[in-house]
Short mmCIF file of C-alpha atoms and ligand atoms in Angstrom, two decimals:
data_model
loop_
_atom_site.label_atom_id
_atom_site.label_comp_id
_atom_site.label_asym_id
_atom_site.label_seq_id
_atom_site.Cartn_x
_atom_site.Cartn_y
_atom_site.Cartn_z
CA UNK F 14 2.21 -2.93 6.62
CA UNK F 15 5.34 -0.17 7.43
CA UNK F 16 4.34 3.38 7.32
CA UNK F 17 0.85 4.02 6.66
CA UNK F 18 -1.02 6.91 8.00
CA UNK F 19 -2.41 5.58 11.63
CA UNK F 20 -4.88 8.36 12.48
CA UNK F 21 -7.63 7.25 10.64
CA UNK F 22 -7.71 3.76 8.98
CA UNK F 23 -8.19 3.57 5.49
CA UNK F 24 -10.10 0.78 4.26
CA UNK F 25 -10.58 -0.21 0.60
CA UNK F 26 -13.82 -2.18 -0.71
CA UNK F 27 -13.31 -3.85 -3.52
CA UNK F 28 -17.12 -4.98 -4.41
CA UNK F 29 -19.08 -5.16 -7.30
CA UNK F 30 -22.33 -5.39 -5.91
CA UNK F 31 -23.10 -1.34 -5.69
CA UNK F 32 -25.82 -1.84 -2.92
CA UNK F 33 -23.17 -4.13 -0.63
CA UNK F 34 -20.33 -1.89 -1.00
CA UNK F 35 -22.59 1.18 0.19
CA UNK F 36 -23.88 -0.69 2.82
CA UNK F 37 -20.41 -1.83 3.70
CA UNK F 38 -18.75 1.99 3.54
CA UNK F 39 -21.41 3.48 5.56
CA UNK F 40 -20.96 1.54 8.32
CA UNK F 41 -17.32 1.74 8.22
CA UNK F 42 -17.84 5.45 8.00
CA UNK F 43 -19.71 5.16 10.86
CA UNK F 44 -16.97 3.86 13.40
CA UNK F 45 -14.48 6.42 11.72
CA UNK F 46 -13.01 4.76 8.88
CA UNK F 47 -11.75 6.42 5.72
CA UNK F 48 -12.99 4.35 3.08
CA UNK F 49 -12.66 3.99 -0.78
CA UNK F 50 -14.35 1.85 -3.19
CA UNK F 51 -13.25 -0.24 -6.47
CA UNK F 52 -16.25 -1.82 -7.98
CA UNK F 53 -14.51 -4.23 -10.36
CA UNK F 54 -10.77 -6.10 -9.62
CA UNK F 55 -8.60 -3.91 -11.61
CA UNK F 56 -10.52 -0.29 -10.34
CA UNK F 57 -9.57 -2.37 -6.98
CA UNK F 58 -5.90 -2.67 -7.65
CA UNK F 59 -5.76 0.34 -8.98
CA UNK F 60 -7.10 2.28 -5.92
CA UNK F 61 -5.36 0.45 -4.11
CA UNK F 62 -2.09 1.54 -5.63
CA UNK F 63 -3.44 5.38 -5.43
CA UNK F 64 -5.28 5.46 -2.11
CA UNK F 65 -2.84 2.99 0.04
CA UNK F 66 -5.52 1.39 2.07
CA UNK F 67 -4.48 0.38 5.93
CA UNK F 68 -6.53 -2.77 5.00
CA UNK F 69 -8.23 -4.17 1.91
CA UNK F 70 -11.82 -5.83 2.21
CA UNK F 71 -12.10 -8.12 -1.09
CA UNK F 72 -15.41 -9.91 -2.15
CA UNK F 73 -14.20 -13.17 -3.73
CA UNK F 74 -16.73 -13.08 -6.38
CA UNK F 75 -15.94 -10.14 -8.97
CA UNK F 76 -17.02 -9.94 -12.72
CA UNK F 77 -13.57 -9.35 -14.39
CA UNK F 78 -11.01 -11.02 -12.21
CA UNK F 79 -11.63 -13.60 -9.62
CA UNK F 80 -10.94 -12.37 -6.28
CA UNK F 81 -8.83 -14.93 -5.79
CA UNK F 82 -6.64 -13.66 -8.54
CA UNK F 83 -7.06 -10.45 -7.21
CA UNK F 84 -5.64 -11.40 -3.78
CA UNK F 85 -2.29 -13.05 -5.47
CA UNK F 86 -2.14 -9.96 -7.20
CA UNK F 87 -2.30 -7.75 -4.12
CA UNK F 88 0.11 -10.20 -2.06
CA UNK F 89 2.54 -9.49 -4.86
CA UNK F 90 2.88 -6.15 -4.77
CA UNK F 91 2.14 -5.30 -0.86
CA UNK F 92 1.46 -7.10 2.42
CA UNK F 93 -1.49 -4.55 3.30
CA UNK F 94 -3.83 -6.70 5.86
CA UNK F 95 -6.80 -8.56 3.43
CA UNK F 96 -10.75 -9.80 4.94
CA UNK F 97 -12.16 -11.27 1.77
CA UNK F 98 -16.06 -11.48 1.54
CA UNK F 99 -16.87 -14.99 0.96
CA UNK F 100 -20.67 -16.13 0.70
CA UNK F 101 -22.28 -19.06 3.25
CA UNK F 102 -21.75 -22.60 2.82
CA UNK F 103 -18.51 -21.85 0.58
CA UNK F 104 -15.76 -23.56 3.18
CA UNK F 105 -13.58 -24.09 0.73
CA UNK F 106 -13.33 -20.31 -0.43
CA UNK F 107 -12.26 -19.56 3.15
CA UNK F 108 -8.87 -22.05 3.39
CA UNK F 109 -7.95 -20.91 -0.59
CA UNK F 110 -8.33 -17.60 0.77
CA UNK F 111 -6.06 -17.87 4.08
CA UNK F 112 -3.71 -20.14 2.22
CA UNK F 113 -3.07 -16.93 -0.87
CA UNK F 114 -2.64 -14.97 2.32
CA UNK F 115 -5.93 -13.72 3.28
CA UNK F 116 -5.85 -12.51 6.86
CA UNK F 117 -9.22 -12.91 7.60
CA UNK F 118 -12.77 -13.85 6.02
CA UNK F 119 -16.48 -12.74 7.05
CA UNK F 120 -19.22 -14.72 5.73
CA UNK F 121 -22.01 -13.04 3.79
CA UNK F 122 -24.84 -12.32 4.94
CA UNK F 123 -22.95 -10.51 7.75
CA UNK F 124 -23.99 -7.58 10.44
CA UNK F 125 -22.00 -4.42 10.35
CA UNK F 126 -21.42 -4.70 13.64
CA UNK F 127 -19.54 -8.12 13.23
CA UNK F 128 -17.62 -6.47 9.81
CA UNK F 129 -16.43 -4.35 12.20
CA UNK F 130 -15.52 -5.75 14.66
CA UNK F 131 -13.11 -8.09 12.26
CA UNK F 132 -11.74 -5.19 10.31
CA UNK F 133 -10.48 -3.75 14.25
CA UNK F 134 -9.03 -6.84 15.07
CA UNK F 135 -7.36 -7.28 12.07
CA UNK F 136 -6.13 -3.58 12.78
CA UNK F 137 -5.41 -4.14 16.09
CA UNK F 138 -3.56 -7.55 15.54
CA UNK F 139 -0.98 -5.80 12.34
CA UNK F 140 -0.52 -3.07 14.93
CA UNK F 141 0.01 -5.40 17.63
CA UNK F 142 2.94 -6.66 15.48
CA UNK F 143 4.65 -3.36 15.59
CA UNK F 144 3.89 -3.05 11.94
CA UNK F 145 2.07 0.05 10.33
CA UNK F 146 3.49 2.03 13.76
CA UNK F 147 6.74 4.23 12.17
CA UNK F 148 4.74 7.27 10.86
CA UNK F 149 7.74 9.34 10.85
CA UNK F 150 11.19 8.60 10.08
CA UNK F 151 14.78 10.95 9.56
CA UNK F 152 17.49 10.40 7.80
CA UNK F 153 21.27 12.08 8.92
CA UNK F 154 19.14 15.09 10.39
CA UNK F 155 18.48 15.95 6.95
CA UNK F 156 15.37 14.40 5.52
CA UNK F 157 12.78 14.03 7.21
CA UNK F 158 9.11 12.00 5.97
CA UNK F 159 6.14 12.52 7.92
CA UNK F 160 3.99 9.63 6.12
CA UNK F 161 0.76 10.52 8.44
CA UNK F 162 0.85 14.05 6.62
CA UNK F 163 2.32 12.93 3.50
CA UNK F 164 5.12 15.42 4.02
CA UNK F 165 8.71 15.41 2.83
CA UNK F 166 11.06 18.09 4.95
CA UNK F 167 14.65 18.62 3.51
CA UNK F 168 17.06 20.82 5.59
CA UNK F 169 14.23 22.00 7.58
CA UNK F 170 12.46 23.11 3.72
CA UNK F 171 9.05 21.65 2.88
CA UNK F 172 9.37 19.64 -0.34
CA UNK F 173 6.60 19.46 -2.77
CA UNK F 174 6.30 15.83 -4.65
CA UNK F 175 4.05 14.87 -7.00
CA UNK F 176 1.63 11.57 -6.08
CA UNK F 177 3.50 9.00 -8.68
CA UNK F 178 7.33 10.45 -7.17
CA UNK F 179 5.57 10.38 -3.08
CA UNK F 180 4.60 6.16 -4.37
CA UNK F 181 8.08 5.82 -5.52
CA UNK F 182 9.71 7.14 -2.29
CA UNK F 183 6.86 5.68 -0.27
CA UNK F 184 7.60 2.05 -1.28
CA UNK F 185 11.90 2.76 -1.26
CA UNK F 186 11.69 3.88 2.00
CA UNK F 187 9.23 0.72 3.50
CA UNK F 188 11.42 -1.79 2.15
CA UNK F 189 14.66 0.32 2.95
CA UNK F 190 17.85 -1.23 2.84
CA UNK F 191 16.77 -4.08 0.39
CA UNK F 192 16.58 -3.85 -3.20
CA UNK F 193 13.57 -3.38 -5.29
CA UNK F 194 13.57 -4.31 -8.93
CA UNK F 195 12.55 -2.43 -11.82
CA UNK F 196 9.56 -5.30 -12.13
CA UNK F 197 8.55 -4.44 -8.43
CA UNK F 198 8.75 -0.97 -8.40
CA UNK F 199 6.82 -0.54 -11.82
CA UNK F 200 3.67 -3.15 -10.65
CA UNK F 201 3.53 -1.25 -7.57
CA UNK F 202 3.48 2.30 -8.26
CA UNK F 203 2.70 2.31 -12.38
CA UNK F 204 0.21 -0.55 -12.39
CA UNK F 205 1.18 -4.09 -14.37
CA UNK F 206 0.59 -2.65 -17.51
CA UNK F 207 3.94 -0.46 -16.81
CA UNK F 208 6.06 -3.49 -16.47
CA UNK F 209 7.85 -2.88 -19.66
CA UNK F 210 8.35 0.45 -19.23
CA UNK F 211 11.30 0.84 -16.60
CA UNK F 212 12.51 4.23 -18.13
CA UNK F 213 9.70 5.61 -15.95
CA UNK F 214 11.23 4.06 -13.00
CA UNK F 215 14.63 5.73 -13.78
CA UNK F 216 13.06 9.34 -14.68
CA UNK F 217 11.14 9.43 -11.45
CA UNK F 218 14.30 8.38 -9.78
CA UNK F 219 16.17 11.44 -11.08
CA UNK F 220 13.05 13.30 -9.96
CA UNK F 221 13.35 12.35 -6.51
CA UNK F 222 17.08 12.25 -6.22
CA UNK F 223 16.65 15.97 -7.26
CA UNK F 224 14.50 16.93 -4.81
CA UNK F 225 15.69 15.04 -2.58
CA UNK F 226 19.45 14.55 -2.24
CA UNK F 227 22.31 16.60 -1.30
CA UNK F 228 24.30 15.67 -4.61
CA UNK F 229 22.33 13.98 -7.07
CA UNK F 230 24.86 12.97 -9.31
CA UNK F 231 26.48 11.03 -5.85
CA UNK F 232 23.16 9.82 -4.17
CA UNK F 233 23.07 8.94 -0.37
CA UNK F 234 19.75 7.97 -0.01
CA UNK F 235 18.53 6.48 -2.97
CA UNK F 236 21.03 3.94 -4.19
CA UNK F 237 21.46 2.41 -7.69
CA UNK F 238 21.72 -1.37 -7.98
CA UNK F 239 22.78 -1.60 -11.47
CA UNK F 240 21.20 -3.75 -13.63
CA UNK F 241 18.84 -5.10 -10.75
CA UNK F 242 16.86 -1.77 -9.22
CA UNK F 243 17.25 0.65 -6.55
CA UNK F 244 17.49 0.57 -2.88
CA UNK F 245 16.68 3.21 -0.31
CA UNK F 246 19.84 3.46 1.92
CA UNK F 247 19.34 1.37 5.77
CA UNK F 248 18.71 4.33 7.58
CA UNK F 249 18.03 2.37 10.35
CA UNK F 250 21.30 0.36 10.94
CA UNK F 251 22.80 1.65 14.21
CA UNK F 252 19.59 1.99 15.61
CA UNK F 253 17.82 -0.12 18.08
CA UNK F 254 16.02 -2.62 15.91
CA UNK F 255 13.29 -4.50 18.19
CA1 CA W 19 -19.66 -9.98 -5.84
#
């Protein structure tokens, strides 16, 4: 996916077996990885929302929601790449998996040099795509977002934001220049059990449109879409789109 910090990868684990999921961070900490771990679906989802993982690995069997569900979930809010864990002699786990959008699968028992090798070339493939490569982008010589360093610069000022208003921005700016609705922006930087709540969405709005914009009351980057959500202005258009 757009914008994520390409340094050092950041994998999540979502895994309820404790002894698997150790065995499974080490070794990515071994080849360099940042990695995070959700033992159950929803700590999963919710780290996921909080620690904005390069690439999710998701065991398919999990003891409060199936990872199946987990994985519809995920491809609702965010296309960030997926390897699901599926166990031997479960074929059928693999196609569901690829066909909810599943980018790869490794087949417990596995090596960690074969888990790693997948999770690279599912790295190297989503970077090969020219996705997950715009670390840095500026708007009318004004604003500038350094999403490697999670930094906001405004007239040249370092801005301080706090993590829910850096989400909000975060997810305006990667789908900039279309609309997200209140729905989508609450389930992806609240959590679903937000989705009723869209005076948060508008609060943090203000928030950002006052740290952010020139004229608040007249925003230029973050645009209203009354009734339907807000859309972070195409700062692109003009540019040379490839
Ligand atoms: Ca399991």
């Amino acid at each position: 996916m757009a914008l994520k910090s390409a340094s050092i990868p950041k994998i999540l684990v979502i895994e309820d077996e404790e002894r698997m999921a150790r065995f499974i961070r080490l070794n990515l900490e071994h080849d360099g990885f940042l990695v995070n771990e959700g033992l159950t679906g929803r700590e999963g989802l919710d780290k996921m929302r909080t620690f904005m993982p390069d690439l999710i690995l998701l065991d398919i069997m999990l003891p409060d929601i199936d990872g199946f569900e987990v994985l519809k979930m995920i491809r609702e809010i965010d296309n960030v790449p997926v390897i699901i864990l599926t166990v031997k002699g479960e074929e059928d786990d693999r196609v569901r998996g690829l066909e909810l959008g599943a980018d790869d699968y490794v087949t417990k028992p596995f090596s960690p040099r074969e888990l790693v090798s997948r999770v690279k070339a599912v790295l190297r493939r989503v970077e090969a795509t020219g996705v997950g490569s715009e670390e840095i982008i500026e708007v009318d010589n004004r604003l500038k977002i350094d999403f490697s360093r999670r930094e906001i610069w405004v007239d040249g000022n370092l801005v301080k934001l706090r993590p829910t208003e850096y989400r909000l921005l975060y997810h305006l700016v990667q789908n900039a220049g279309w609309v997200l609705t209140y729905d989508q922006i609450l389930s992806r930087v609240w959590g679903y059990a937000y989705r009723d709540e869209p005076h948060y969405v508008r609060l943090y709005i203000n928030y950002l449109r006052q740290k952010l914009e020139k004229d608040p009351s007249h925003p230029a980057y973050i645009l209203t879409e009354r009734g339907v959500g807000y859309r972070f202005v195409d700062y692109r258009r003009g540019k040379n789109l490839t």
